[in-house]
Each structure stands twice: as structure tokens, then as C-alpha cells.
Amino acid sequence: NYETFKVLSGAPFLLMIVTEFPIIFQVLDACSAPGNKTVQLAALMNGKGTVLACEINEKRIKRLRETVKISGASSIHGNENCQ
């Protein structure tokens, strides 16, 4: 299903590969919609922290929520915590 796969641009993906996270951490993903980078970060964290996904565009928030829901990631927290 092609709708399941999303392509990340090189820069955010490279950052995720080279960043060494401490044992427990919290990551802020500002301008996080559509959510591809957000769910990839959550996967790399392997349940050892949280991702705070912030987006100000109301239309893009809907897409972000859909992406997070599809991913099944429980470590992602959304806009209500971004104030």
C-alpha cells in the first residue's frame, strides 16, 4: 500500500541517524506535520522517551494526528502540550 510509506528528506533523517540520545529523553518536534519525522523519531527512541509534536496550522494538525494514529506510537504527545 503506497499510502503507508512516506519519504523523508535527507536532512531530518540524517540528524536522526547521527544523534545519540541519552537513556531517557524528550524530543521537541516543532512544525511536525505531516508527522513522518515525528513517528520516525519515536521509532528510533524505542519507547525510551517522548516526542512532543507541535504544529500551528489547523489543517496540518489533522494530518499529523492521522499519521501518529496509523503508526501506533504511544510515545508521541501533541499540540495540547505545546503552549
Tab-separated table of C-alpha atoms in Angstrom:
chain	number	residue	atom	x	y	z
A	1	ASN	CA	0.000	0.000	0.000
A	2	TYR	CA	1.758	3.147	-1.213
A	3	GLU	CA	-0.173	5.373	1.185
A	4	THR	CA	1.584	3.691	4.101
A	5	PHE	CA	5.080	4.730	3.011
A	6	LYS	CA	6.356	8.292	3.298
A	7	VAL	CA	9.669	9.689	2.095
A	8	LEU	CA	11.748	11.821	4.444
A	9	SER	CA	14.075	14.446	3.077
A	10	GLY	CA	17.724	13.764	3.767
A	11	ALA	CA	18.446	16.407	6.401
A	12	PRO	CA	15.966	15.328	9.116
A	13	PHE	CA	16.730	11.663	8.542
A	14	LEU	CA	20.493	12.231	8.757
A	15	LEU	CA	20.002	14.121	12.025
A	16	MET	CA	18.111	11.152	13.456
A	17	ILE	CA	20.857	8.730	12.462
A	18	VAL	CA	23.791	10.708	13.894
A	19	THR	CA	22.116	11.965	17.080
A	20	GLU	CA	22.998	9.985	20.174
A	21	PHE	CA	20.187	10.171	22.701
A	22	PRO	CA	20.622	9.674	26.440
A	23	ILE	CA	18.847	6.727	28.069
A	24	ILE	CA	15.609	8.651	28.736
A	25	PHE	CA	14.846	11.808	26.807
A	26	GLN	CA	12.184	14.122	25.439
A	27	VAL	CA	12.347	15.479	21.893
A	28	LEU	CA	10.516	18.570	20.648
A	29	ASP	CA	9.447	18.315	17.016
A	30	ALA	CA	8.329	21.828	16.056
A	31	CYS	CA	6.402	22.170	12.779
A	32	SER	CA	5.839	18.438	12.950
A	33	ALA	CA	3.089	17.882	10.360
A	34	PRO	CA	2.569	15.713	8.426
A	35	GLY	CA	4.264	13.558	11.060
A	36	ASN	CA	6.744	11.413	9.142
A	37	LYS	CA	9.764	12.721	11.041
A	38	THR	CA	7.790	12.542	14.279
A	39	VAL	CA	6.957	8.839	14.019
A	40	GLN	CA	10.477	8.018	12.816
A	41	LEU	CA	11.911	9.738	15.899
A	42	ALA	CA	9.526	7.796	18.133
A	43	ALA	CA	10.620	4.540	16.496
A	44	LEU	CA	14.314	5.349	16.947
A	45	MET	CA	13.710	6.170	20.607
A	46	ASN	CA	12.435	2.620	21.078
A	47	GLY	CA	9.999	3.536	23.853
A	48	LYS	CA	12.643	5.276	25.981
A	49	GLY	CA	11.217	8.782	25.992
A	50	THR	CA	8.618	11.010	24.407
A	51	VAL	CA	8.225	13.155	21.317
A	52	LEU	CA	6.355	16.426	21.742
A	53	ALA	CA	4.850	17.110	18.290
A	54	CYS	CA	3.876	20.757	17.752
A	55	GLU	CA	2.093	22.231	14.741
A	56	ILE	CA	0.262	25.568	14.453
A	57	ASN	CA	-1.544	25.043	11.137
A	58	GLU	CA	-5.001	23.598	11.905
A	59	LYS	CA	-5.256	21.746	8.582
A	60	ARG	CA	-1.861	20.152	9.082
A	61	ILE	CA	-2.702	19.139	12.674
A	62	LYS	CA	-5.365	16.794	11.290
A	63	ARG	CA	-2.798	15.088	9.039
A	64	LEU	CA	-0.317	14.873	11.915
A	65	ARG	CA	-2.885	13.133	14.109
A	66	GLU	CA	-3.699	10.664	11.329
A	67	THR	CA	-0.033	9.811	10.801
A	68	VAL	CA	0.564	9.277	14.521
A	69	LYS	CA	-2.560	7.112	14.808
A	70	ILE	CA	-1.522	4.952	11.848
A	71	SER	CA	1.958	4.497	13.328
A	72	GLY	CA	0.614	3.205	16.624
A	73	ALA	CA	3.309	5.122	18.502
A	74	SER	CA	2.268	5.756	22.104
A	75	SER	CA	5.232	7.981	22.973
A	76	ILE	CA	4.068	10.948	20.850
A	77	HIS	CA	2.214	13.796	22.547
A	78	GLY	CA	0.553	16.536	20.532
A	79	ASN	CA	-0.479	20.132	20.280
A	80	GLU	CA	-2.341	20.376	23.569
A	81	ASN	CA	1.086	20.262	25.288
A	82	CYS	CA	2.799	22.870	23.056
A	83	GLN	CA	1.921	26.100	24.785
